[in-house]
C-alpha atoms as a PDB file:
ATOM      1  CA  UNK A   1       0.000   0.000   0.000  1.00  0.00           C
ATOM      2  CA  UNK A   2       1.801   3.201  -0.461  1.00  0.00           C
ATOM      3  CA  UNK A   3       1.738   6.042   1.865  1.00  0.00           C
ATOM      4  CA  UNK A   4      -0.666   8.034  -0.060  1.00  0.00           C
ATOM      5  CA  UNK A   5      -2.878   5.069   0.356  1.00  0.00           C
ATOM      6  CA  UNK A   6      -2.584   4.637   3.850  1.00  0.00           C
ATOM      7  CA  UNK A   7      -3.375   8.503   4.719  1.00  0.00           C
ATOM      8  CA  UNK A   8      -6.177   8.551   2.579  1.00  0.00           C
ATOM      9  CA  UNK A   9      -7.399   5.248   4.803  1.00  0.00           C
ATOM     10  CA  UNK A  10      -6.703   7.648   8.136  1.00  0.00           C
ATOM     11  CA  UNK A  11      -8.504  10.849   7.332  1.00  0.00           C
ATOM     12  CA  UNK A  12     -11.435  11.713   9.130  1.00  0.00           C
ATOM     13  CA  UNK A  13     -13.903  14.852   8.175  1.00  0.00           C
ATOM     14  CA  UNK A  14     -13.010  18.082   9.311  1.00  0.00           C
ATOM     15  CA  UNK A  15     -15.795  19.703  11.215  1.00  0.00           C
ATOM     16  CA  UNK A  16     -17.755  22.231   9.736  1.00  0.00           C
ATOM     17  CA  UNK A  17     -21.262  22.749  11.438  1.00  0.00           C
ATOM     18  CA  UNK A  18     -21.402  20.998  14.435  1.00  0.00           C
ATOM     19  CA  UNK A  19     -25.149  21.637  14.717  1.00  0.00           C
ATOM     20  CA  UNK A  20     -25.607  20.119  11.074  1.00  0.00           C
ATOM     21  CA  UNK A  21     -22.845  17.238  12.078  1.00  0.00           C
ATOM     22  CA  UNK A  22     -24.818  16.134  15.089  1.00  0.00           C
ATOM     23  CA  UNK A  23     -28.120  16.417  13.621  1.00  0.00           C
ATOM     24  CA  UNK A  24     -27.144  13.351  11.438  1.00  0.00           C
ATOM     25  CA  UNK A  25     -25.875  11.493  14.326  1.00  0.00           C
ATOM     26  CA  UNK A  26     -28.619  11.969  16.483  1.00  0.00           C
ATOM     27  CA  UNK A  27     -30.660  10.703  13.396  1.00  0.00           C
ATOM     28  CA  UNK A  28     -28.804   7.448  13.435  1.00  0.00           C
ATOM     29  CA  UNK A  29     -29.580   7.599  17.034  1.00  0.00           C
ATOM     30  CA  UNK A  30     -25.850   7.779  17.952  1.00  0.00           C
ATOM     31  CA  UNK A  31     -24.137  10.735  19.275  1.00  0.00           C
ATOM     32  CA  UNK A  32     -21.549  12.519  17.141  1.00  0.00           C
ATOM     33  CA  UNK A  33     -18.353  11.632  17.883  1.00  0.00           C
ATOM     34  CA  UNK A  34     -15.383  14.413  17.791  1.00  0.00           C
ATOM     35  CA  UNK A  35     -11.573  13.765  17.470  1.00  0.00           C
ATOM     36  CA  UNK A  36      -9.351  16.286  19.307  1.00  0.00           C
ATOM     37  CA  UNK A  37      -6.490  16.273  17.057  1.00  0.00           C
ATOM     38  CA  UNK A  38      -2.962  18.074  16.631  1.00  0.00           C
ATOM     39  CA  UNK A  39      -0.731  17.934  13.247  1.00  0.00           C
ATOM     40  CA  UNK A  40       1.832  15.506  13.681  1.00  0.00           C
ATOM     41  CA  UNK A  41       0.690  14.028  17.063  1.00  0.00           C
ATOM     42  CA  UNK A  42       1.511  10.386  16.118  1.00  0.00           C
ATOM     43  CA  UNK A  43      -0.790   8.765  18.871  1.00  0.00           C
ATOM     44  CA  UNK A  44      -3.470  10.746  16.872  1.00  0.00           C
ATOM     45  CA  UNK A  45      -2.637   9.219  13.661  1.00  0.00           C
ATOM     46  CA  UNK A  46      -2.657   6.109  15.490  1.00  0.00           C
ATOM     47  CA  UNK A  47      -6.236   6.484  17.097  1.00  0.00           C
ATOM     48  CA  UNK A  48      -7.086   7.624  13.636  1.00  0.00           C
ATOM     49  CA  UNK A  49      -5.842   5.170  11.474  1.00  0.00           C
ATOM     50  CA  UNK A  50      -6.598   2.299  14.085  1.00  0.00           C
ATOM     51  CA  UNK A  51     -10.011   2.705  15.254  1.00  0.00           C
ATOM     52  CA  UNK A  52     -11.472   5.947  14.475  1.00  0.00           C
ATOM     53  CA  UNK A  53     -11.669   6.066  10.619  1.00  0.00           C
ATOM     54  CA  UNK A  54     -12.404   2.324  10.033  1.00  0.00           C
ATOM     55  CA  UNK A  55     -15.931   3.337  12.517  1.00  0.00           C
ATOM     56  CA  UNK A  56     -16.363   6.018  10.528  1.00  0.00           C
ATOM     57  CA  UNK A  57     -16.301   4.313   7.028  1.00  0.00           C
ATOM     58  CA  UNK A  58     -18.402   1.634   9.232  1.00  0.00           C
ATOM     59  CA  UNK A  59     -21.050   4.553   9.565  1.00  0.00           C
ATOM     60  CA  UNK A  60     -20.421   6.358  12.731  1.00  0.00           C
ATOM     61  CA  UNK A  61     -20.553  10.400  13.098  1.00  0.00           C
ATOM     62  CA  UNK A  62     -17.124  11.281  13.169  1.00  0.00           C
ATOM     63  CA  UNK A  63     -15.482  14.752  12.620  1.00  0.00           C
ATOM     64  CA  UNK A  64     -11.929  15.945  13.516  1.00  0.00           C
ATOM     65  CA  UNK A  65     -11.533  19.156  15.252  1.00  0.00           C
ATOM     66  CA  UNK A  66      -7.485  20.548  14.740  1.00  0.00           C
ATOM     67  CA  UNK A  67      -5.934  22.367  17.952  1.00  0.00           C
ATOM     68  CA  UNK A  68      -4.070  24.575  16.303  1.00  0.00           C
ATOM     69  CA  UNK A  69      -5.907  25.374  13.650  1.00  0.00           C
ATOM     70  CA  UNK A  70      -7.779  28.308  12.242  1.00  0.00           C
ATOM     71  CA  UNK A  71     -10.403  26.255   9.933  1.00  0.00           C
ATOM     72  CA  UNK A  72     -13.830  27.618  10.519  1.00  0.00           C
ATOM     73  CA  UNK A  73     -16.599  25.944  11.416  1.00  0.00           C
ATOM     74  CA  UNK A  74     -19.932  26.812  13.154  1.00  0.00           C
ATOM     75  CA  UNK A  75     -20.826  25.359  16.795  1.00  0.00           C
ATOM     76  CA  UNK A  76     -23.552  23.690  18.322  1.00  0.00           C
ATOM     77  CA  UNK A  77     -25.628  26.804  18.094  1.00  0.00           C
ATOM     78  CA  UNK A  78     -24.568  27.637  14.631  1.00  0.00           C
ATOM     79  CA  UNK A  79     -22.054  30.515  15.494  1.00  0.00           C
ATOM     80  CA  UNK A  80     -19.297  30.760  13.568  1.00  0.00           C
ATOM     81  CA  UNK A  81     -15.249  30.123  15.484  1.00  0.00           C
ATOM     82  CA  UNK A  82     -12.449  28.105  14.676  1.00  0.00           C
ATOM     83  CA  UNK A  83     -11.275  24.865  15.306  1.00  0.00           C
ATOM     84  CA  UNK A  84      -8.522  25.826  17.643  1.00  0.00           C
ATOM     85  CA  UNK A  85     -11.279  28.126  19.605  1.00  0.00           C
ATOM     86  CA  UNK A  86     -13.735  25.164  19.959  1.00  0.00           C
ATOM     87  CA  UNK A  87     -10.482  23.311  21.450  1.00  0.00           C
ATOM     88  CA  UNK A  88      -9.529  26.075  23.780  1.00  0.00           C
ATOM     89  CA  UNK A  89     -13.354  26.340  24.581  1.00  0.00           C
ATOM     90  CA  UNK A  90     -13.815  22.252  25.505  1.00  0.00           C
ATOM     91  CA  UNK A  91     -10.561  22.949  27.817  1.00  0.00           C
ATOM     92  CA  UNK A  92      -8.767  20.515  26.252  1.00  0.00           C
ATOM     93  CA  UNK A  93      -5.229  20.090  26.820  1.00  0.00           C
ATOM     94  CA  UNK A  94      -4.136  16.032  25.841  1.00  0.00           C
ATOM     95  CA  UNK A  95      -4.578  14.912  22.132  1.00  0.00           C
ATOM     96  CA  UNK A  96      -6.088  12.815  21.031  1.00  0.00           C
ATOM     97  CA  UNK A  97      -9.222  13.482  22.773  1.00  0.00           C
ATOM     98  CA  UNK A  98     -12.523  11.612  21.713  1.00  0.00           C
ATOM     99  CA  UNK A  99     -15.644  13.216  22.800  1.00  0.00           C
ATOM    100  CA  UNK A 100     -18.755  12.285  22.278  1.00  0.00           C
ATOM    101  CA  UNK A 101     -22.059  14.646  22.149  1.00  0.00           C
ATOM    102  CA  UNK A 102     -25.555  14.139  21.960  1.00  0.00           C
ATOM    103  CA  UNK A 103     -28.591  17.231  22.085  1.00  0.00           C
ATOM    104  CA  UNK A 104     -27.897  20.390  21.985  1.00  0.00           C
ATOM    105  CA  UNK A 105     -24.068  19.488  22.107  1.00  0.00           C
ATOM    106  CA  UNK A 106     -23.840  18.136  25.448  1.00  0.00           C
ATOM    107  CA  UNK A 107     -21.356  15.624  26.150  1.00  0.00           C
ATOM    108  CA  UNK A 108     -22.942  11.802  26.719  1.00  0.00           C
ATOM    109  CA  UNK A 109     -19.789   9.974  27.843  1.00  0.00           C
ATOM    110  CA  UNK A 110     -16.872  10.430  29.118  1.00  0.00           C
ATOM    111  CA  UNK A 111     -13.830  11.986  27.301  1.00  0.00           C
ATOM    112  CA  UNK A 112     -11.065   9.777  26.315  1.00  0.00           C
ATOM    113  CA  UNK A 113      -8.011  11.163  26.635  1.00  0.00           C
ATOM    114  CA  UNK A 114      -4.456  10.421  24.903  1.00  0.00           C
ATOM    115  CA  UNK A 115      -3.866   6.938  23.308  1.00  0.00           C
ATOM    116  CA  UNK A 116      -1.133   5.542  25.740  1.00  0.00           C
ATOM    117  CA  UNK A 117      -2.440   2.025  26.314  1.00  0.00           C
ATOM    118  CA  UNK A 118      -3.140   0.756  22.558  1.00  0.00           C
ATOM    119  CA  UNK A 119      -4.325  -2.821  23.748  1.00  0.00           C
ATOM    120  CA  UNK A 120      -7.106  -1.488  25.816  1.00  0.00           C
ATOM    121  CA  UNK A 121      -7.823   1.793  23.500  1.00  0.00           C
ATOM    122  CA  UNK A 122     -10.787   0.121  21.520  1.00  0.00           C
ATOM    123  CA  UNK A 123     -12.554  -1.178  23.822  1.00  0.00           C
ATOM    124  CA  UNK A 124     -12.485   2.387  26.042  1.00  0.00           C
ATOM    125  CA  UNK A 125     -13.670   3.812  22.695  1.00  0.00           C
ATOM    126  CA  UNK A 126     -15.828   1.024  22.020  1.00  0.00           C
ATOM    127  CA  UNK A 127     -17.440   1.527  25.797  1.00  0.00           C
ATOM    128  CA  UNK A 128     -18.034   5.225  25.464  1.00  0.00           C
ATOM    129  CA  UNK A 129     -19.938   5.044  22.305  1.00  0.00           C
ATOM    130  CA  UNK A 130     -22.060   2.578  24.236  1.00  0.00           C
ATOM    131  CA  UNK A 131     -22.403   5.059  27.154  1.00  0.00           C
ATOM    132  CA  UNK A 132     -23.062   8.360  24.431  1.00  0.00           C
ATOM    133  CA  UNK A 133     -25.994   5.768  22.724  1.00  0.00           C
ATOM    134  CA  UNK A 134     -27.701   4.501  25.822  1.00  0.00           C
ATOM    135  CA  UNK A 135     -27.835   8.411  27.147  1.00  0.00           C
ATOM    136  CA  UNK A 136     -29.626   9.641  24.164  1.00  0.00           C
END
């Protein structure tokens, strides 16, 4: 597989409207799911190539939000910021995070943080999009 291939296989969506993002979730009565992410970080590309873009292609909400980055996008209530402002404004500080966020963009489960146990890093992710689905 070349490496083209590969990062084509680990991409995720960049958020652009939360509101409209979540709406389609909710919709397949899941909550949307939102990767913390910072260039280069590679236990992001790891989360990202390992578990979060094969749910994704398997039909999960998934967006990536970009900590230092100054993409737009519009929030929960439709307001217009920036990726690295939604990041400053969730107070988070470890990448990757994985949140997870059900009506009117309020977190369902438990944030998980970093991605230093690998064995166990599915199933954590696995359990808190159990825990975000049962709370909707």
């Amino acid at each position: 597989m070349t490496v083209s291939a590969q990062h084509a296989q680990a991409t995720l969506p960049a958020a652009q409207s939360l509101r409209d993002e979540l709406a389609v979730a909710l919709r397949k009565k899941q909550p949307l799911v939102v990767m913390a992410s910072l260039d280069g970080c590679p236990f992001c590309r790891m989360a990202r190539q390992s578990y979060l873009s094969p749910m994704h292609k398997s039909g999960v909400e998934i967006v990536q939000v970009d900590m230092n980055s100054t993409l737009p996008v519009l929030d929960f209530a439709g307001l217009a910021t920036t990726h690295g402002q939604l990041i400053r404004q969730w107070k988070i500080a470890v990448t990757p995070t994985v949140l997870f966020f059900g009506p009117g963009g309020k977190e369902v489960a438990e944030r998980l943080e970093g991605a230093m146990l690998p064995d166990f890093y599915g199933a954590y992710l696995d359990d808190r999009l159990e825990k975000g689905r049962r709370a909707l």
